[in-house]
């Protein structure tokens, strides 16, 4: 019995060393690349009003964690997380099953949007290309009747104000301003010169008459 115990103690360092050797730097980098290749897509279920998030390329040796649940890749390297509520912010760590490697590889963050019930409805017929509440099937916020009607009202008021507003006066450039000053200054100088000339002529006539004692 003593010999068996001694043998086990002697064997433990070898097992630890073997486990460490199983995951060198190259293997760790390889796992990191596999994790970074994971992609996902979302699909909305109108009946349950929830999302299904499907992950691709969850290869052997990798697994996902969400809300304390472990999701291993299937034979097709896919993982599905179902019945996720609208507006949920998901934080999903990607880890490896190889205990000799660094367990945490990366974390995937997903922000699910809210379904827009007004999308492609009769109320949006005239606003499809004008308002986000009518052009987007999913929104980053939860929309309701008040928000929707408020968006329509604000848009209509904006259009009305633009139609009745006087045309905005075009701002003059620096060159146009200088040109205008030059022209105005030149006109004023011309008027002064003309006035001076008109005043000088009678003065000369009067001076001549006085000079010749006429």
Tab-separated table of C-alpha atoms in Angstrom:
chain	number	residue	atom	x	y	z
A	1	UNK	CA	0.000	0.000	0.000
A	2	UNK	CA	2.878	2.295	0.896
A	3	UNK	CA	4.481	1.669	-2.468
A	4	UNK	CA	1.244	2.573	-4.299
A	5	UNK	CA	0.931	5.871	-2.425
A	6	UNK	CA	4.562	6.740	-3.124
A	7	UNK	CA	4.064	5.900	-6.796
A	8	UNK	CA	1.010	8.184	-7.020
A	9	UNK	CA	2.904	11.077	-5.452
A	10	UNK	CA	5.741	10.544	-7.880
A	11	UNK	CA	3.305	10.408	-10.783
A	12	UNK	CA	1.492	13.692	-9.998
A	13	UNK	CA	4.342	16.017	-11.163
A	14	UNK	CA	4.537	14.073	-14.413
A	15	UNK	CA	0.811	14.469	-15.011
A	16	UNK	CA	0.977	18.207	-14.305
A	17	UNK	CA	3.951	18.568	-16.641
A	18	UNK	CA	2.132	16.630	-19.363
A	19	UNK	CA	-0.944	18.811	-18.978
A	20	UNK	CA	1.205	21.943	-19.196
A	21	UNK	CA	2.954	20.668	-22.298
A	22	UNK	CA	-0.420	20.080	-23.970
A	23	UNK	CA	-0.986	23.829	-24.310
A	24	UNK	CA	1.995	25.816	-25.463
A	25	UNK	CA	1.977	29.346	-26.889
A	26	UNK	CA	1.148	28.095	-30.386
A	27	UNK	CA	-1.880	26.180	-29.136
A	28	UNK	CA	-3.102	29.181	-27.152
A	29	UNK	CA	-2.848	31.422	-30.223
A	30	UNK	CA	-4.683	28.825	-32.299
A	31	UNK	CA	-7.533	28.706	-29.778
A	32	UNK	CA	-7.695	32.495	-29.756
A	33	UNK	CA	-8.051	32.548	-33.546
A	34	UNK	CA	-10.799	29.925	-33.422
A	35	UNK	CA	-12.663	31.985	-30.833
A	36	UNK	CA	-12.350	35.172	-32.903
A	37	UNK	CA	-13.875	33.348	-35.897
A	38	UNK	CA	-17.151	32.835	-34.053
A	39	UNK	CA	-19.962	34.793	-35.693
A	40	UNK	CA	-23.639	35.149	-34.857
A	41	UNK	CA	-27.010	36.098	-36.303
A	42	UNK	CA	-30.328	36.966	-34.687
A	43	UNK	CA	-33.889	36.048	-35.625
A	44	UNK	CA	-37.074	37.482	-34.128
A	45	UNK	CA	-40.112	35.410	-33.168
A	46	UNK	CA	-43.217	37.600	-33.460
A	47	UNK	CA	-45.335	35.106	-31.495
A	48	UNK	CA	-43.165	35.025	-28.377
A	49	UNK	CA	-41.695	38.486	-29.037
A	50	UNK	CA	-38.228	37.130	-28.307
A	51	UNK	CA	-34.983	36.581	-30.190
A	52	UNK	CA	-32.997	33.481	-31.035
A	53	UNK	CA	-29.254	34.079	-31.277
A	54	UNK	CA	-27.388	31.541	-33.421
A	55	UNK	CA	-23.605	31.300	-33.131
A	56	UNK	CA	-21.488	29.778	-35.896
A	57	UNK	CA	-17.972	28.276	-35.818
A	58	UNK	CA	-18.120	27.126	-32.200
A	59	UNK	CA	-15.547	24.431	-32.869
A	60	UNK	CA	-14.560	21.431	-30.788
A	61	UNK	CA	-12.715	22.500	-27.670
A	62	UNK	CA	-14.732	25.744	-27.349
A	63	UNK	CA	-17.891	26.535	-25.418
A	64	UNK	CA	-20.038	29.574	-24.571
A	65	UNK	CA	-21.466	30.679	-21.233
A	66	UNK	CA	-24.655	32.717	-20.854
A	67	UNK	CA	-26.517	33.167	-17.577
A	68	UNK	CA	-24.610	30.300	-15.951
A	69	UNK	CA	-25.543	27.930	-18.792
A	70	UNK	CA	-22.836	26.183	-20.812
A	71	UNK	CA	-23.349	25.848	-24.576
A	72	UNK	CA	-21.088	23.430	-26.439
A	73	UNK	CA	-20.827	23.452	-30.202
A	74	UNK	CA	-22.917	20.868	-32.040
A	75	UNK	CA	-21.689	18.643	-34.862
A	76	UNK	CA	-22.317	21.579	-37.186
A	77	UNK	CA	-20.330	23.887	-34.864
A	78	UNK	CA	-23.472	25.877	-34.063
A	79	UNK	CA	-24.961	27.062	-30.771
A	80	UNK	CA	-28.481	28.438	-30.313
A	81	UNK	CA	-29.643	30.582	-27.402
A	82	UNK	CA	-33.422	30.914	-27.567
A	83	UNK	CA	-36.130	33.092	-25.998
A	84	UNK	CA	-33.935	36.104	-25.362
A	85	UNK	CA	-36.104	39.176	-24.562
A	86	UNK	CA	-36.021	42.330	-26.685
A	87	UNK	CA	-33.567	45.002	-25.578
A	88	UNK	CA	-31.320	42.489	-23.795
A	89	UNK	CA	-27.600	43.237	-23.466
A	90	UNK	CA	-25.830	39.892	-23.722
A	91	UNK	CA	-22.352	39.181	-22.361
A	92	UNK	CA	-21.054	35.810	-23.549
A	93	UNK	CA	-17.585	34.538	-22.560
A	94	UNK	CA	-15.918	32.107	-24.969
A	95	UNK	CA	-13.837	29.467	-23.187
A	96	UNK	CA	-11.877	26.333	-23.955
A	97	UNK	CA	-12.319	22.837	-22.570
A	98	UNK	CA	-8.540	22.342	-22.449
A	99	UNK	CA	-7.719	22.788	-18.769
A	100	UNK	CA	-4.035	23.255	-19.507
A	101	UNK	CA	-4.741	26.402	-21.554
A	102	UNK	CA	-5.868	29.834	-20.455
A	103	UNK	CA	-9.567	29.141	-19.989
A	104	UNK	CA	-10.990	32.538	-21.049
A	105	UNK	CA	-10.378	33.360	-24.716
A	106	UNK	CA	-12.641	36.336	-25.416
A	107	UNK	CA	-16.076	37.814	-24.614
A	108	UNK	CA	-18.847	38.504	-27.126
A	109	UNK	CA	-21.162	41.467	-26.459
A	110	UNK	CA	-24.565	41.678	-28.162
A	111	UNK	CA	-27.196	44.407	-27.758
A	112	UNK	CA	-30.556	43.198	-29.013
A	113	UNK	CA	-32.946	45.833	-30.331
A	114	UNK	CA	-36.716	46.240	-30.010
A	115	UNK	CA	-39.207	45.199	-32.664
A	116	UNK	CA	-41.008	48.149	-34.289
A	117	UNK	CA	-44.740	47.295	-34.628
A	118	UNK	CA	-45.329	50.389	-36.809
A	119	UNK	CA	-42.880	49.281	-39.481
A	120	UNK	CA	-44.547	48.712	-42.868
A	121	UNK	CA	-48.004	49.763	-41.620
A	122	UNK	CA	-50.586	52.054	-43.192
A	123	UNK	CA	-49.725	54.837	-40.721
A	124	UNK	CA	-46.179	54.839	-42.102
A	125	UNK	CA	-47.143	54.859	-45.766
A	126	UNK	CA	-46.159	58.517	-46.306
A	127	UNK	CA	-43.108	58.478	-44.040
A	128	UNK	CA	-41.136	55.394	-45.115
A	129	UNK	CA	-38.153	57.378	-46.376
A	130	UNK	CA	-38.538	60.258	-43.934
A	131	UNK	CA	-38.713	58.871	-40.396
A	132	UNK	CA	-36.731	56.154	-38.626
A	133	UNK	CA	-39.889	55.008	-36.818
A	134	UNK	CA	-41.237	54.028	-40.240
A	135	UNK	CA	-38.118	52.904	-42.101
A	136	UNK	CA	-36.554	50.600	-39.464
A	137	UNK	CA	-37.985	47.220	-38.484
A	138	UNK	CA	-35.954	47.251	-35.253
A	139	UNK	CA	-35.086	50.194	-33.019
A	140	UNK	CA	-32.598	50.789	-30.208
A	141	UNK	CA	-35.464	51.886	-27.935
A	142	UNK	CA	-38.915	50.524	-27.135
A	143	UNK	CA	-41.508	52.458	-29.112
A	144	UNK	CA	-45.136	53.061	-28.120
A	145	UNK	CA	-48.123	54.963	-29.505
A	146	UNK	CA	-47.170	58.266	-27.862
A	147	UNK	CA	-43.604	58.168	-29.200
A	148	UNK	CA	-44.794	57.205	-32.689
A	149	UNK	CA	-47.490	59.888	-32.919
A	150	UNK	CA	-45.077	62.446	-31.443
A	151	UNK	CA	-42.525	61.699	-34.175
A	152	UNK	CA	-45.175	62.164	-36.889
A	153	UNK	CA	-46.410	65.417	-35.317
A	154	UNK	CA	-42.908	66.880	-34.971
A	155	UNK	CA	-42.133	66.055	-38.589
A	156	UNK	CA	-45.337	67.705	-39.869
A	157	UNK	CA	-44.695	70.837	-37.778
A	158	UNK	CA	-41.149	71.049	-39.097
A	159	UNK	CA	-42.368	70.858	-42.715
A	160	UNK	CA	-45.027	73.525	-42.061
A	161	UNK	CA	-42.507	75.883	-40.455
A	162	UNK	CA	-40.091	75.455	-43.364
A	163	UNK	CA	-42.839	76.346	-45.854
A	164	UNK	CA	-43.923	79.583	-44.110
A	165	UNK	CA	-40.479	80.734	-43.011
A	166	UNK	CA	-39.003	83.676	-45.029
A	167	UNK	CA	-36.052	82.805	-47.232
A	168	UNK	CA	-32.808	83.023	-45.352
A	169	UNK	CA	-30.682	85.975	-46.372
A	170	UNK	CA	-27.564	84.853	-48.098
A	171	UNK	CA	-24.458	85.737	-46.137
A	172	UNK	CA	-21.945	87.817	-48.041
A	173	UNK	CA	-18.418	86.608	-48.477
A	174	UNK	CA	-15.444	88.716	-47.421
A	175	UNK	CA	-14.680	89.548	-51.062
A	176	UNK	CA	-18.275	90.620	-51.718
A	177	UNK	CA	-18.223	92.857	-48.643
A	178	UNK	CA	-14.934	94.472	-49.681
A	179	UNK	CA	-16.270	94.999	-53.198
A	180	UNK	CA	-19.410	96.654	-51.876
A	181	UNK	CA	-17.398	98.942	-49.577
A	182	UNK	CA	-15.113	99.897	-52.462
A	183	UNK	CA	-18.059	100.702	-54.748
A	184	UNK	CA	-19.893	102.707	-52.082
A	185	UNK	CA	-16.719	104.550	-51.125
A	186	UNK	CA	-16.040	105.333	-54.793
A	187	UNK	CA	-19.581	106.668	-55.303
A	188	UNK	CA	-19.270	108.908	-52.251
A	189	UNK	CA	-15.933	110.269	-53.467
A	190	UNK	CA	-17.463	110.912	-56.890
A	191	UNK	CA	-20.396	112.802	-55.393
A	192	UNK	CA	-18.080	114.906	-53.251
A	193	UNK	CA	-15.925	115.713	-56.275
A	194	UNK	CA	-18.982	116.592	-58.355
A	195	UNK	CA	-20.379	118.810	-55.611
A	196	UNK	CA	-17.050	120.530	-55.236
A	197	UNK	CA	-16.826	121.137	-58.997
A	198	UNK	CA	-20.339	122.594	-59.120
A	199	UNK	CA	-19.553	124.929	-56.234
A	200	UNK	CA	-16.217	126.024	-57.687
A	201	UNK	CA	-17.644	127.186	-61.066
A	202	UNK	CA	-19.997	129.909	-59.649
A	203	UNK	CA	-17.265	130.983	-57.250
A	204	UNK	CA	-14.862	131.517	-60.139
A	205	UNK	CA	-17.469	133.558	-62.062
A	206	UNK	CA	-18.113	135.765	-59.048
A	207	UNK	CA	-14.384	136.181	-58.502
A	208	UNK	CA	-13.879	137.260	-62.113
A	209	UNK	CA	-16.700	139.800	-61.911
A	210	UNK	CA	-15.211	141.309	-58.798
A	211	UNK	CA	-11.762	141.316	-60.352
A	212	UNK	CA	-12.964	143.158	-63.457
A	213	UNK	CA	-15.319	145.294	-61.409
A	214	UNK	CA	-18.300	144.229	-63.394
